[in-house]
Amino acid sequence: QLDTEVELSTLARSQLLALPARKPLDLVAAAKSFGLGEQAYRKKFKRLCGVTPTTFRSRHLIEQACHHLIGSNMSMKEIAFSLGFGTEFYFFRRFKQITGVSPGEYRRRATH
């Protein structure tokens, strides 16, 4: 049982990490790939990984945004849209929720 759960959590995380940034998270399809319903998938993912699939995915996208902010001259808008955020405002809000600072502040701190 434990091996199966470790395997499931590893595969589920890998599946989310491999999802192209601009592709929306489809929890129904993700759940189906494990033979689970959406609700069961979300609960199991959270129990095994400590966060919901949506939070896991958001953190991964924000981590990618951090790399763009430090390693490129992309505008905030370009970063937001390249990572599949529908609006710049939503990107700013999620970024600040996860990192505690705005994307602009993050870039300033990282480059000075």
PDB file of N, CA and C in Angstrom:
ATOM      1  N   GLN A   1       0.829  -1.205   0.000  1.00  0.00           N
ATOM      2  CA  GLN A   1       0.000   0.000   0.000  1.00  0.00           C
ATOM      3  C   GLN A   1       0.867   1.261   0.000  1.00  0.00           C
ATOM      4  N   LEU A   2       1.866   1.301   0.876  1.00  0.00           N
ATOM      5  CA  LEU A   2       2.715   2.489   0.965  1.00  0.00           C
ATOM      6  C   LEU A   2       3.469   2.722  -0.341  1.00  0.00           C
ATOM      7  N   ASP A   3       4.051   1.669  -0.922  1.00  0.00           N
ATOM      8  CA  ASP A   3       4.762   1.812  -2.195  1.00  0.00           C
ATOM      9  C   ASP A   3       3.846   2.381  -3.268  1.00  0.00           C
ATOM     10  N   THR A   4       2.620   1.892  -3.303  1.00  0.00           N
ATOM     11  CA  THR A   4       1.650   2.359  -4.285  1.00  0.00           C
ATOM     12  C   THR A   4       1.353   3.840  -4.076  1.00  0.00           C
ATOM     13  N   GLU A   5       1.217   4.269  -2.824  1.00  0.00           N
ATOM     14  CA  GLU A   5       0.929   5.681  -2.550  1.00  0.00           C
ATOM     15  C   GLU A   5       2.117   6.573  -2.869  1.00  0.00           C
ATOM     16  N   VAL A   6       3.318   6.113  -2.567  1.00  0.00           N
ATOM     17  CA  VAL A   6       4.524   6.887  -2.906  1.00  0.00           C
ATOM     18  C   VAL A   6       4.612   7.020  -4.421  1.00  0.00           C
ATOM     19  N   GLU A   7       4.352   5.925  -5.105  1.00  0.00           N
ATOM     20  CA  GLU A   7       4.385   5.923  -6.565  1.00  0.00           C
ATOM     21  C   GLU A   7       3.322   6.881  -7.119  1.00  0.00           C
ATOM     22  N   LEU A   8       2.122   6.814  -6.560  1.00  0.00           N
ATOM     23  CA  LEU A   8       1.044   7.685  -7.014  1.00  0.00           C
ATOM     24  C   LEU A   8       1.411   9.151  -6.798  1.00  0.00           C
ATOM     25  N   SER A   9       1.943   9.490  -5.626  1.00  0.00           N
ATOM     26  CA  SER A   9       2.282  10.900  -5.368  1.00  0.00           C
ATOM     27  C   SER A   9       3.399  11.360  -6.305  1.00  0.00           C
ATOM     28  N   THR A  10       4.371  10.501  -6.560  1.00  0.00           N
ATOM     29  CA  THR A  10       5.470  10.844  -7.475  1.00  0.00           C
ATOM     30  C   THR A  10       4.942  11.042  -8.891  1.00  0.00           C
ATOM     31  N   LEU A  11       4.108  10.130  -9.350  1.00  0.00           N
ATOM     32  CA  LEU A  11       3.547  10.239 -10.699  1.00  0.00           C
ATOM     33  C   LEU A  11       2.627  11.452 -10.827  1.00  0.00           C
ATOM     34  N   ALA A  12       1.816  11.689  -9.815  1.00  0.00           N
ATOM     35  CA  ALA A  12       0.886  12.828  -9.855  1.00  0.00           C
ATOM     36  C   ALA A  12       1.651  14.152  -9.908  1.00  0.00           C
ATOM     37  N   ARG A  13       2.694  14.264  -9.086  1.00  0.00           N
ATOM     38  CA  ARG A  13       3.511  15.497  -9.103  1.00  0.00           C
ATOM     39  C   ARG A  13       4.211  15.642 -10.453  1.00  0.00           C
ATOM     40  N   SER A  14       4.778  14.558 -10.956  1.00  0.00           N
ATOM     41  CA  SER A  14       5.468  14.605 -12.254  1.00  0.00           C
ATOM     42  C   SER A  14       4.525  15.019 -13.367  1.00  0.00           C
ATOM     43  N   GLN A  15       3.311  14.503 -13.309  1.00  0.00           N
ATOM     44  CA  GLN A  15       2.306  14.831 -14.312  1.00  0.00           C
ATOM     45  C   GLN A  15       2.007  16.337 -14.307  1.00  0.00           C
ATOM     46  N   LEU A  16       1.879  16.917 -13.128  1.00  0.00           N
ATOM     47  CA  LEU A  16       1.602  18.355 -13.028  1.00  0.00           C
ATOM     48  C   LEU A  16       2.801  19.188 -13.467  1.00  0.00           C
ATOM     49  N   LEU A  17       4.007  18.732 -13.122  1.00  0.00           N
ATOM     50  CA  LEU A  17       5.216  19.470 -13.511  1.00  0.00           C
ATOM     51  C   LEU A  17       5.434  19.434 -15.020  1.00  0.00           C
ATOM     52  N   ALA A  18       5.008  18.343 -15.663  1.00  0.00           N
ATOM     53  CA  ALA A  18       5.200  18.190 -17.109  1.00  0.00           C
ATOM     54  C   ALA A  18       4.161  18.951 -17.928  1.00  0.00           C
ATOM     55  N   LEU A  19       3.087  19.374 -17.275  1.00  0.00           N
ATOM     56  CA  LEU A  19       2.019  20.090 -17.969  1.00  0.00           C
ATOM     57  C   LEU A  19       2.554  21.426 -18.487  1.00  0.00           C
ATOM     58  N   PRO A  20       2.399  21.702 -19.792  1.00  0.00           N
ATOM     59  CA  PRO A  20       2.876  22.997 -20.305  1.00  0.00           C
ATOM     60  C   PRO A  20       2.248  24.152 -19.522  1.00  0.00           C
ATOM     61  N   ALA A  21       3.046  25.181 -19.268  1.00  0.00           N
ATOM     62  CA  ALA A  21       2.615  26.306 -18.430  1.00  0.00           C
ATOM     63  C   ALA A  21       1.303  26.927 -18.898  1.00  0.00           C
ATOM     64  N   ARG A  22       1.134  27.048 -20.194  1.00  0.00           N
ATOM     65  CA  ARG A  22      -0.060  27.728 -20.708  1.00  0.00           C
ATOM     66  C   ARG A  22      -1.288  26.825 -20.733  1.00  0.00           C
ATOM     67  N   LYS A  23      -1.089  25.532 -20.501  1.00  0.00           N
ATOM     68  CA  LYS A  23      -2.227  24.599 -20.521  1.00  0.00           C
ATOM     69  C   LYS A  23      -2.922  24.610 -19.167  1.00  0.00           C
ATOM     70  N   PRO A  24      -4.221  24.847 -19.152  1.00  0.00           N
ATOM     71  CA  PRO A  24      -4.936  24.870 -17.869  1.00  0.00           C
ATOM     72  C   PRO A  24      -4.934  23.498 -17.195  1.00  0.00           C
ATOM     73  N   LEU A  25      -4.978  23.518 -15.897  1.00  0.00           N
ATOM     74  CA  LEU A  25      -5.027  22.292 -15.110  1.00  0.00           C
ATOM     75  C   LEU A  25      -6.417  21.684 -15.227  1.00  0.00           C
ATOM     76  N   ASP A  26      -6.477  20.449 -15.706  1.00  0.00           N
ATOM     77  CA  ASP A  26      -7.742  19.728 -15.847  1.00  0.00           C
ATOM     78  C   ASP A  26      -7.758  18.612 -14.811  1.00  0.00           C
ATOM     79  N   LEU A  27      -8.371  18.898 -13.664  1.00  0.00           N
ATOM     80  CA  LEU A  27      -8.375  17.926 -12.573  1.00  0.00           C
ATOM     81  C   LEU A  27      -9.162  16.666 -12.909  1.00  0.00           C
ATOM     82  N   VAL A  28     -10.190  16.791 -13.719  1.00  0.00           N
ATOM     83  CA  VAL A  28     -10.984  15.627 -14.101  1.00  0.00           C
ATOM     84  C   VAL A  28     -10.113  14.662 -14.910  1.00  0.00           C
ATOM     85  N   ALA A  29      -9.380  15.202 -15.887  1.00  0.00           N
ATOM     86  CA  ALA A  29      -8.501  14.365 -16.711  1.00  0.00           C
ATOM     87  C   ALA A  29      -7.363  13.778 -15.875  1.00  0.00           C
ATOM     88  N   ALA A  30      -6.783  14.592 -14.997  1.00  0.00           N
ATOM     89  CA  ALA A  30      -5.693  14.101 -14.136  1.00  0.00           C
ATOM     90  C   ALA A  30      -6.197  12.961 -13.258  1.00  0.00           C
ATOM     91  N   ALA A  31      -7.367  13.141 -12.677  1.00  0.00           N
ATOM     92  CA  ALA A  31      -7.953  12.113 -11.810  1.00  0.00           C
ATOM     93  C   ALA A  31      -8.216  10.839 -12.590  1.00  0.00           C
ATOM     94  N   LYS A  32      -8.761  11.001 -13.781  1.00  0.00           N
ATOM     95  CA  LYS A  32      -9.099   9.861 -14.633  1.00  0.00           C
ATOM     96  C   LYS A  32      -7.845   9.029 -14.958  1.00  0.00           C
ATOM     97  N   SER A  33      -6.713   9.711 -15.143  1.00  0.00           N
ATOM     98  CA  SER A  33      -5.475   8.986 -15.480  1.00  0.00           C
ATOM     99  C   SER A  33      -5.017   8.077 -14.339  1.00  0.00           C
ATOM    100  N   PHE A  34      -5.550   8.300 -13.137  1.00  0.00           N
ATOM    101  CA  PHE A  34      -5.236   7.446 -11.991  1.00  0.00           C
ATOM    102  C   PHE A  34      -6.425   6.570 -11.598  1.00  0.00           C
ATOM    103  N   GLY A  35      -7.455   6.591 -12.440  1.00  0.00           N
ATOM    104  CA  GLY A  35      -8.636   5.786 -12.156  1.00  0.00           C
ATOM    105  C   GLY A  35      -9.434   6.293 -10.961  1.00  0.00           C
ATOM    106  N   LEU A  36      -9.373   7.600 -10.729  1.00  0.00           N
ATOM    107  CA  LEU A  36     -10.066   8.208  -9.597  1.00  0.00           C
ATOM    108  C   LEU A  36     -11.036   9.275 -10.080  1.00  0.00           C
ATOM    109  N   GLY A  37     -12.000   9.601  -9.233  1.00  0.00           N
ATOM    110  CA  GLY A  37     -12.851  10.745  -9.492  1.00  0.00           C
ATOM    111  C   GLY A  37     -12.093  12.000  -9.075  1.00  0.00           C
ATOM    112  N   GLU A  38     -12.562  13.148  -9.537  1.00  0.00           N
ATOM    113  CA  GLU A  38     -11.872  14.413  -9.238  1.00  0.00           C
ATOM    114  C   GLU A  38     -11.716  14.648  -7.733  1.00  0.00           C
ATOM    115  N   GLN A  39     -12.797  14.454  -6.992  1.00  0.00           N
ATOM    116  CA  GLN A  39     -12.772  14.697  -5.539  1.00  0.00           C
ATOM    117  C   GLN A  39     -11.775  13.770  -4.837  1.00  0.00           C
ATOM    118  N   ALA A  40     -11.802  12.487  -5.191  1.00  0.00           N
ATOM    119  CA  ALA A  40     -10.898  11.504  -4.578  1.00  0.00           C
ATOM    120  C   ALA A  40      -9.446  11.837  -4.926  1.00  0.00           C
ATOM    121  N   TYR A  41      -9.229  12.259  -6.162  1.00  0.00           N
ATOM    122  CA  TYR A  41      -7.875  12.636  -6.606  1.00  0.00           C
ATOM    123  C   TYR A  41      -7.359  13.827  -5.792  1.00  0.00           C
ATOM    124  N   ARG A  42      -8.181  14.862  -5.666  1.00  0.00           N
ATOM    125  CA  ARG A  42      -7.767  16.053  -4.921  1.00  0.00           C
ATOM    126  C   ARG A  42      -7.454  15.705  -3.467  1.00  0.00           C
ATOM    127  N   LYS A  43      -8.312  14.915  -2.851  1.00  0.00           N
ATOM    128  CA  LYS A  43      -8.097  14.540  -1.447  1.00  0.00           C
ATOM    129  C   LYS A  43      -6.840  13.703  -1.273  1.00  0.00           C
ATOM    130  N   LYS A  44      -6.657  12.733  -2.160  1.00  0.00           N
ATOM    131  CA  LYS A  44      -5.488  11.851  -2.065  1.00  0.00           C
ATOM    132  C   LYS A  44      -4.206  12.652  -2.324  1.00  0.00           C
ATOM    133  N   PHE A  45      -4.225  13.526  -3.328  1.00  0.00           N
ATOM    134  CA  PHE A  45      -3.061  14.350  -3.644  1.00  0.00           C
ATOM    135  C   PHE A  45      -2.685  15.190  -2.429  1.00  0.00           C
ATOM    136  N   LYS A  46      -3.690  15.824  -1.825  1.00  0.00           N
ATOM    137  CA  LYS A  46      -3.416  16.676  -0.666  1.00  0.00           C
ATOM    138  C   LYS A  46      -2.863  15.860   0.506  1.00  0.00           C
ATOM    139  N   ARG A  47      -3.429  14.684   0.738  1.00  0.00           N
ATOM    140  CA  ARG A  47      -2.965  13.836   1.835  1.00  0.00           C
ATOM    141  C   ARG A  47      -1.519  13.381   1.597  1.00  0.00           C
ATOM    142  N   LEU A  48      -1.193  13.047   0.358  1.00  0.00           N
ATOM    143  CA  LEU A  48       0.142  12.521   0.058  1.00  0.00           C
ATOM    144  C   LEU A  48       1.202  13.609  -0.146  1.00  0.00           C
ATOM    145  N   CYS A  49       0.780  14.753  -0.658  1.00  0.00           N
ATOM    146  CA  CYS A  49       1.741  15.801  -1.024  1.00  0.00           C
ATOM    147  C   CYS A  49       1.698  17.023  -0.113  1.00  0.00           C
ATOM    148  N   GLY A  50       0.671  17.114   0.733  1.00  0.00           N
ATOM    149  CA  GLY A  50       0.595  18.217   1.682  1.00  0.00           C
ATOM    150  C   GLY A  50      -0.111  19.465   1.181  1.00  0.00           C
ATOM    151  N   VAL A  51      -0.348  19.537  -0.105  1.00  0.00           N
ATOM    152  CA  VAL A  51      -1.070  20.669  -0.702  1.00  0.00           C
ATOM    153  C   VAL A  51      -1.998  20.138  -1.786  1.00  0.00           C
ATOM    154  N   THR A  52      -2.973  20.950  -2.172  1.00  0.00           N
ATOM    155  CA  THR A  52      -3.878  20.537  -3.247  1.00  0.00           C
ATOM    156  C   THR A  52      -3.130  20.569  -4.589  1.00  0.00           C
ATOM    157  N   PRO A  53      -3.649  19.861  -5.598  1.00  0.00           N
ATOM    158  CA  PRO A  53      -3.018  19.914  -6.925  1.00  0.00           C
ATOM    159  C   PRO A  53      -2.958  21.343  -7.475  1.00  0.00           C
ATOM    160  N   THR A  54      -3.998  22.127  -7.207  1.00  0.00           N
ATOM    161  CA  THR A  54      -4.043  23.509  -7.698  1.00  0.00           C
ATOM    162  C   THR A  54      -2.941  24.350  -7.049  1.00  0.00           C
ATOM    163  N   THR A  55      -2.757  24.204  -5.747  1.00  0.00           N
ATOM    164  CA  THR A  55      -1.695  24.937  -5.041  1.00  0.00           C
ATOM    165  C   THR A  55      -0.322  24.477  -5.521  1.00  0.00           C
ATOM    166  N   PHE A  56      -0.155  23.179  -5.697  1.00  0.00           N
ATOM    167  CA  PHE A  56       1.116  22.632  -6.193  1.00  0.00           C
ATOM    168  C   PHE A  56       1.447  23.252  -7.542  1.00  0.00           C
ATOM    169  N   ARG A  57       0.471  23.274  -8.428  1.00  0.00           N
ATOM    170  CA  ARG A  57       0.660  23.830  -9.776  1.00  0.00           C
ATOM    171  C   ARG A  57       0.958  25.326  -9.699  1.00  0.00           C
ATOM    172  N   SER A  58       0.213  26.069  -8.873  1.00  0.00           N
ATOM    173  CA  SER A  58       0.449  27.507  -8.737  1.00  0.00           C
ATOM    174  C   SER A  58       1.856  27.788  -8.243  1.00  0.00           C
ATOM    175  N   ARG A  59       2.305  27.048  -7.255  1.00  0.00           N
ATOM    176  CA  ARG A  59       3.662  27.245  -6.729  1.00  0.00           C
ATOM    177  C   ARG A  59       4.709  26.974  -7.796  1.00  0.00           C
ATOM    178  N   HIS A  60       4.476  25.946  -8.597  1.00  0.00           N
ATOM    179  CA  HIS A  60       5.413  25.626  -9.683  1.00  0.00           C
ATOM    180  C   HIS A  60       5.461  26.765 -10.704  1.00  0.00           C
ATOM    181  N   LEU A  61       4.299  27.290 -11.071  1.00  0.00           N
ATOM    182  CA  LEU A  61       4.258  28.390 -12.039  1.00  0.00           C
ATOM    183  C   LEU A  61       4.927  29.646 -11.477  1.00  0.00           C
ATOM    184  N   ILE A  62       4.722  29.924 -10.200  1.00  0.00           N
ATOM    185  CA  ILE A  62       5.345  31.097  -9.578  1.00  0.00           C
ATOM    186  C   ILE A  62       6.857  30.901  -9.498  1.00  0.00           C
ATOM    187  N   GLU A  63       7.281  29.672  -9.261  1.00  0.00           N
ATOM    188  CA  GLU A  63       8.723  29.382  -9.260  1.00  0.00           C
ATOM    189  C   GLU A  63       9.316  29.668 -10.644  1.00  0.00           C
ATOM    190  N   GLN A  64       8.592  29.282 -11.697  1.00  0.00           N
ATOM    191  CA  GLN A  64       9.042  29.589 -13.052  1.00  0.00           C
ATOM    192  C   GLN A  64       9.073  31.107 -13.268  1.00  0.00           C
ATOM    193  N   ALA A  65       8.075  31.799 -12.735  1.00  0.00           N
ATOM    194  CA  ALA A  65       8.036  33.257 -12.856  1.00  0.00           C
ATOM    195  C   ALA A  65       9.261  33.878 -12.193  1.00  0.00           C
ATOM    196  N   CYS A  66       9.653  33.354 -11.047  1.00  0.00           N
ATOM    197  CA  CYS A  66      10.842  33.858 -10.343  1.00  0.00           C
ATOM    198  C   CYS A  66      12.082  33.739 -11.230  1.00  0.00           C
ATOM    199  N   HIS A  67      12.207  32.610 -11.917  1.00  0.00           N
ATOM    200  CA  HIS A  67      13.350  32.422 -12.825  1.00  0.00           C
ATOM    201  C   HIS A  67      13.317  33.448 -13.951  1.00  0.00           C
ATOM    202  N   HIS A  68      12.133  33.703 -14.504  1.00  0.00           N
ATOM    203  CA  HIS A  68      11.994  34.709 -15.566  1.00  0.00           C
ATOM    204  C   HIS A  68      12.328  36.111 -15.037  1.00  0.00           C
ATOM    205  N   LEU A  69      11.869  36.424 -13.835  1.00  0.00           N
ATOM    206  CA  LEU A  69      12.103  37.750 -13.263  1.00  0.00           C
ATOM    207  C   LEU A  69      13.591  38.001 -13.052  1.00  0.00           C
ATOM    208  N   ILE A  70      14.318  36.971 -12.659  1.00  0.00           N
ATOM    209  CA  ILE A  70      15.753  37.115 -12.397  1.00  0.00           C
ATOM    210  C   ILE A  70      16.575  37.000 -13.674  1.00  0.00           C
ATOM    211  N   GLY A  71      16.204  36.044 -14.535  1.00  0.00           N
ATOM    212  CA  GLY A  71      17.067  35.709 -15.666  1.00  0.00           C
ATOM    213  C   GLY A  71      16.663  36.253 -17.011  1.00  0.00           C
ATOM    214  N   SER A  72      15.684  37.144 -17.053  1.00  0.00           N
ATOM    215  CA  SER A  72      15.278  37.687 -18.347  1.00  0.00           C
ATOM    216  C   SER A  72      14.856  39.145 -18.188  1.00  0.00           C
ATOM    217  N   ASN A  73      14.647  39.779 -19.324  1.00  0.00           N
ATOM    218  CA  ASN A  73      14.138  41.152 -19.319  1.00  0.00           C
ATOM    219  C   ASN A  73      12.665  41.185 -19.707  1.00  0.00           C
ATOM    220  N   MET A  74      11.997  40.014 -19.615  1.00  0.00           N
ATOM    221  CA  MET A  74      10.575  39.950 -19.964  1.00  0.00           C
ATOM    222  C   MET A  74       9.788  40.896 -19.064  1.00  0.00           C
ATOM    223  N   SER A  75       8.766  41.500 -19.651  1.00  0.00           N
ATOM    224  CA  SER A  75       7.888  42.367 -18.852  1.00  0.00           C
ATOM    225  C   SER A  75       7.009  41.493 -17.968  1.00  0.00           C
ATOM    226  N   MET A  76       6.399  42.102 -16.977  1.00  0.00           N
ATOM    227  CA  MET A  76       5.489  41.369 -16.084  1.00  0.00           C
ATOM    228  C   MET A  76       4.353  40.751 -16.903  1.00  0.00           C
ATOM    229  N   LYS A  77       3.855  41.527 -17.861  1.00  0.00           N
ATOM    230  CA  LYS A  77       2.751  41.063 -18.703  1.00  0.00           C
ATOM    231  C   LYS A  77       3.185  39.842 -19.525  1.00  0.00           C
ATOM    232  N   GLU A  78       4.381  39.896 -20.107  1.00  0.00           N
ATOM    233  CA  GLU A  78       4.888  38.766 -20.895  1.00  0.00           C
ATOM    234  C   GLU A  78       5.044  37.518 -20.023  1.00  0.00           C
ATOM    235  N   ILE A  79       5.566  37.700 -18.824  1.00  0.00           N
ATOM    236  CA  ILE A  79       5.736  36.573 -17.901  1.00  0.00           C
ATOM    237  C   ILE A  79       4.370  35.998 -17.542  1.00  0.00           C
ATOM    238  N   ALA A  80       3.447  36.860 -17.188  1.00  0.00           N
ATOM    239  CA  ALA A  80       2.098  36.415 -16.792  1.00  0.00           C
ATOM    240  C   ALA A  80       1.460  35.574 -17.892  1.00  0.00           C
ATOM    241  N   PHE A  81       1.483  36.070 -19.108  1.00  0.00           N
ATOM    242  CA  PHE A  81       0.820  35.361 -20.199  1.00  0.00           C
ATOM    243  C   PHE A  81       1.600  34.123 -20.634  1.00  0.00           C
ATOM    244  N   SER A  82       2.928  34.157 -20.547  1.00  0.00           N
ATOM    245  CA  SER A  82       3.712  32.973 -20.931  1.00  0.00           C
ATOM    246  C   SER A  82       3.458  31.812 -19.980  1.00  0.00           C
ATOM    247  N   LEU A  83       3.043  32.126 -18.764  1.00  0.00           N
ATOM    248  CA  LEU A  83       2.781  31.084 -17.771  1.00  0.00           C
ATOM    249  C   LEU A  83       1.294  30.745 -17.657  1.00  0.00           C
ATOM    250  N   GLY A  84       0.493  31.317 -18.543  1.00  0.00           N
ATOM    251  CA  GLY A  84      -0.915  30.947 -18.604  1.00  0.00           C
ATOM    252  C   GLY A  84      -1.834  31.667 -17.642  1.00  0.00           C
ATOM    253  N   PHE A  85      -1.355  32.731 -16.998  1.00  0.00           N
ATOM    254  CA  PHE A  85      -2.245  33.513 -16.133  1.00  0.00           C
ATOM    255  C   PHE A  85      -3.136  34.349 -17.040  1.00  0.00           C
ATOM    256  N   GLY A  86      -4.429  34.327 -16.773  1.00  0.00           N
ATOM    257  CA  GLY A  86      -5.388  35.007 -17.637  1.00  0.00           C
ATOM    258  C   GLY A  86      -5.205  36.507 -17.687  1.00  0.00           C
ATOM    259  N   THR A  87      -4.823  37.093 -16.563  1.00  0.00           N
ATOM    260  CA  THR A  87      -4.617  38.535 -16.509  1.00  0.00           C
ATOM    261  C   THR A  87      -3.358  38.832 -15.704  1.00  0.00           C
ATOM    262  N   GLU A  88      -2.819  40.005 -15.948  1.00  0.00           N
ATOM    263  CA  GLU A  88      -1.645  40.443 -15.202  1.00  0.00           C
ATOM    264  C   GLU A  88      -2.003  40.603 -13.721  1.00  0.00           C
ATOM    265  N   PHE A  89      -3.212  41.094 -13.468  1.00  0.00           N
ATOM    266  CA  PHE A  89      -3.672  41.281 -12.093  1.00  0.00           C
ATOM    267  C   PHE A  89      -3.687  39.948 -11.333  1.00  0.00           C
ATOM    268  N   TYR A  90      -4.224  38.908 -11.960  1.00  0.00           N
ATOM    269  CA  TYR A  90      -4.286  37.593 -11.306  1.00  0.00           C
ATOM    270  C   TYR A  90      -2.874  37.063 -11.036  1.00  0.00           C
ATOM    271  N   PHE A  91      -1.960  37.264 -11.996  1.00  0.00           N
ATOM    272  CA  PHE A  91      -0.566  36.856 -11.809  1.00  0.00           C
ATOM    273  C   PHE A  91       0.030  37.582 -10.599  1.00  0.00           C
ATOM    274  N   PHE A  92      -0.153  38.902 -10.532  1.00  0.00           N
ATOM    275  CA  PHE A  92       0.388  39.677  -9.409  1.00  0.00           C
ATOM    276  C   PHE A  92      -0.163  39.164  -8.077  1.00  0.00           C
ATOM    277  N   ARG A  93      -1.480  38.922  -8.056  1.00  0.00           N
ATOM    278  CA  ARG A  93      -2.123  38.476  -6.826  1.00  0.00           C
ATOM    279  C   ARG A  93      -1.588  37.119  -6.366  1.00  0.00           C
ATOM    280  N   ARG A  94      -1.517  36.150  -7.279  1.00  0.00           N
ATOM    281  CA  ARG A  94      -1.012  34.814  -6.930  1.00  0.00           C
ATOM    282  C   ARG A  94       0.464  34.889  -6.537  1.00  0.00           C
ATOM    283  N   PHE A  95       1.240  35.698  -7.244  1.00  0.00           N
ATOM    284  CA  PHE A  95       2.667  35.823  -6.951  1.00  0.00           C
ATOM    285  C   PHE A  95       2.861  36.321  -5.521  1.00  0.00           C
ATOM    286  N   LYS A  96       2.118  37.363  -5.178  1.00  0.00           N
ATOM    287  CA  LYS A  96       2.253  37.935  -3.836  1.00  0.00           C
ATOM    288  C   LYS A  96       1.739  36.979  -2.762  1.00  0.00           C
ATOM    289  N   GLN A  97       0.657  36.252  -3.040  1.00  0.00           N
ATOM    290  CA  GLN A  97       0.135  35.271  -2.082  1.00  0.00           C
ATOM    291  C   GLN A  97       1.188  34.207  -1.772  1.00  0.00           C
ATOM    292  N   ILE A  98       1.921  33.794  -2.792  1.00  0.00           N
ATOM    293  CA  ILE A  98       2.866  32.687  -2.629  1.00  0.00           C
ATOM    294  C   ILE A  98       4.227  33.151  -2.124  1.00  0.00           C
ATOM    295  N   THR A  99       4.714  34.292  -2.603  1.00  0.00           N
ATOM    296  CA  THR A  99       6.067  34.735  -2.222  1.00  0.00           C
ATOM    297  C   THR A  99       6.081  35.785  -1.117  1.00  0.00           C
ATOM    298  N   GLY A 100       4.954  36.482  -0.941  1.00  0.00           N
ATOM    299  CA  GLY A 100       4.900  37.535   0.063  1.00  0.00           C
ATOM    300  C   GLY A 100       5.306  38.906  -0.452  1.00  0.00           C
ATOM    301  N   VAL A 101       5.788  38.970  -1.694  1.00  0.00           N
ATOM    302  CA  VAL A 101       6.159  40.255  -2.306  1.00  0.00           C
ATOM    303  C   VAL A 101       5.605  40.310  -3.728  1.00  0.00           C
ATOM    304  N   SER A 102       5.520  41.501  -4.277  1.00  0.00           N
ATOM    305  CA  SER A 102       5.049  41.651  -5.656  1.00  0.00           C
ATOM    306  C   SER A 102       6.146  41.187  -6.619  1.00  0.00           C
ATOM    307  N   PRO A 103       5.785  40.870  -7.866  1.00  0.00           N
ATOM    308  CA  PRO A 103       6.815  40.478  -8.842  1.00  0.00           C
ATOM    309  C   PRO A 103       7.868  41.568  -9.040  1.00  0.00           C
ATOM    310  N   GLY A 104       7.421  42.831  -9.061  1.00  0.00           N
ATOM    311  CA  GLY A 104       8.369  43.939  -9.235  1.00  0.00           C
ATOM    312  C   GLY A 104       9.356  44.018  -8.082  1.00  0.00           C
ATOM    313  N   GLU A 105       8.842  43.871  -6.867  1.00  0.00           N
ATOM    314  CA  GLU A 105       9.699  43.892  -5.679  1.00  0.00           C
ATOM    315  C   GLU A 105      10.663  42.698  -5.694  1.00  0.00           C
ATOM    316  N   TYR A 106      10.167  41.547  -6.100  1.00  0.00           N
ATOM    317  CA  TYR A 106      11.012  40.349  -6.182  1.00  0.00           C
ATOM    318  C   TYR A 106      12.180  40.606  -7.140  1.00  0.00           C
ATOM    319  N   ARG A 107      11.855  41.151  -8.317  1.00  0.00           N
ATOM    320  CA  ARG A 107      12.902  41.434  -9.316  1.00  0.00           C
ATOM    321  C   ARG A 107      13.910  42.456  -8.773  1.00  0.00           C
ATOM    322  N   ARG A 108      13.391  43.513  -8.151  1.00  0.00           N
ATOM    323  CA  ARG A 108      14.300  44.539  -7.594  1.00  0.00           C
ATOM    324  C   ARG A 108      15.251  43.929  -6.558  1.00  0.00           C
ATOM    325  N   ARG A 109      14.713  43.137  -5.641  1.00  0.00           N
ATOM    326  CA  ARG A 109      15.544  42.524  -4.594  1.00  0.00           C
ATOM    327  C   ARG A 109      16.567  41.557  -5.174  1.00  0.00           C
ATOM    328  N   ALA A 110      16.162  40.824  -6.193  1.00  0.00           N
ATOM    329  CA  ALA A 110      17.038  39.804  -6.762  1.00  0.00           C
ATOM    330  C   ALA A 110      18.157  40.393  -7.632  1.00  0.00           C
ATOM    331  N   THR A 111      17.913  41.574  -8.183  1.00  0.00           N
ATOM    332  CA  THR A 111      18.901  42.135  -9.102  1.00  0.00           C
ATOM    333  C   THR A 111      19.733  43.260  -8.491  1.00  0.00           C
ATOM    334  N   HIS A 112      19.538  43.506  -7.193  1.00  0.00           N
ATOM    335  CA  HIS A 112      20.350  44.553  -6.547  1.00  0.00           C
ATOM    336  C   HIS A 112      21.135  44.005  -5.388  1.00  0.00           C
TER     337      HIS A 112
END
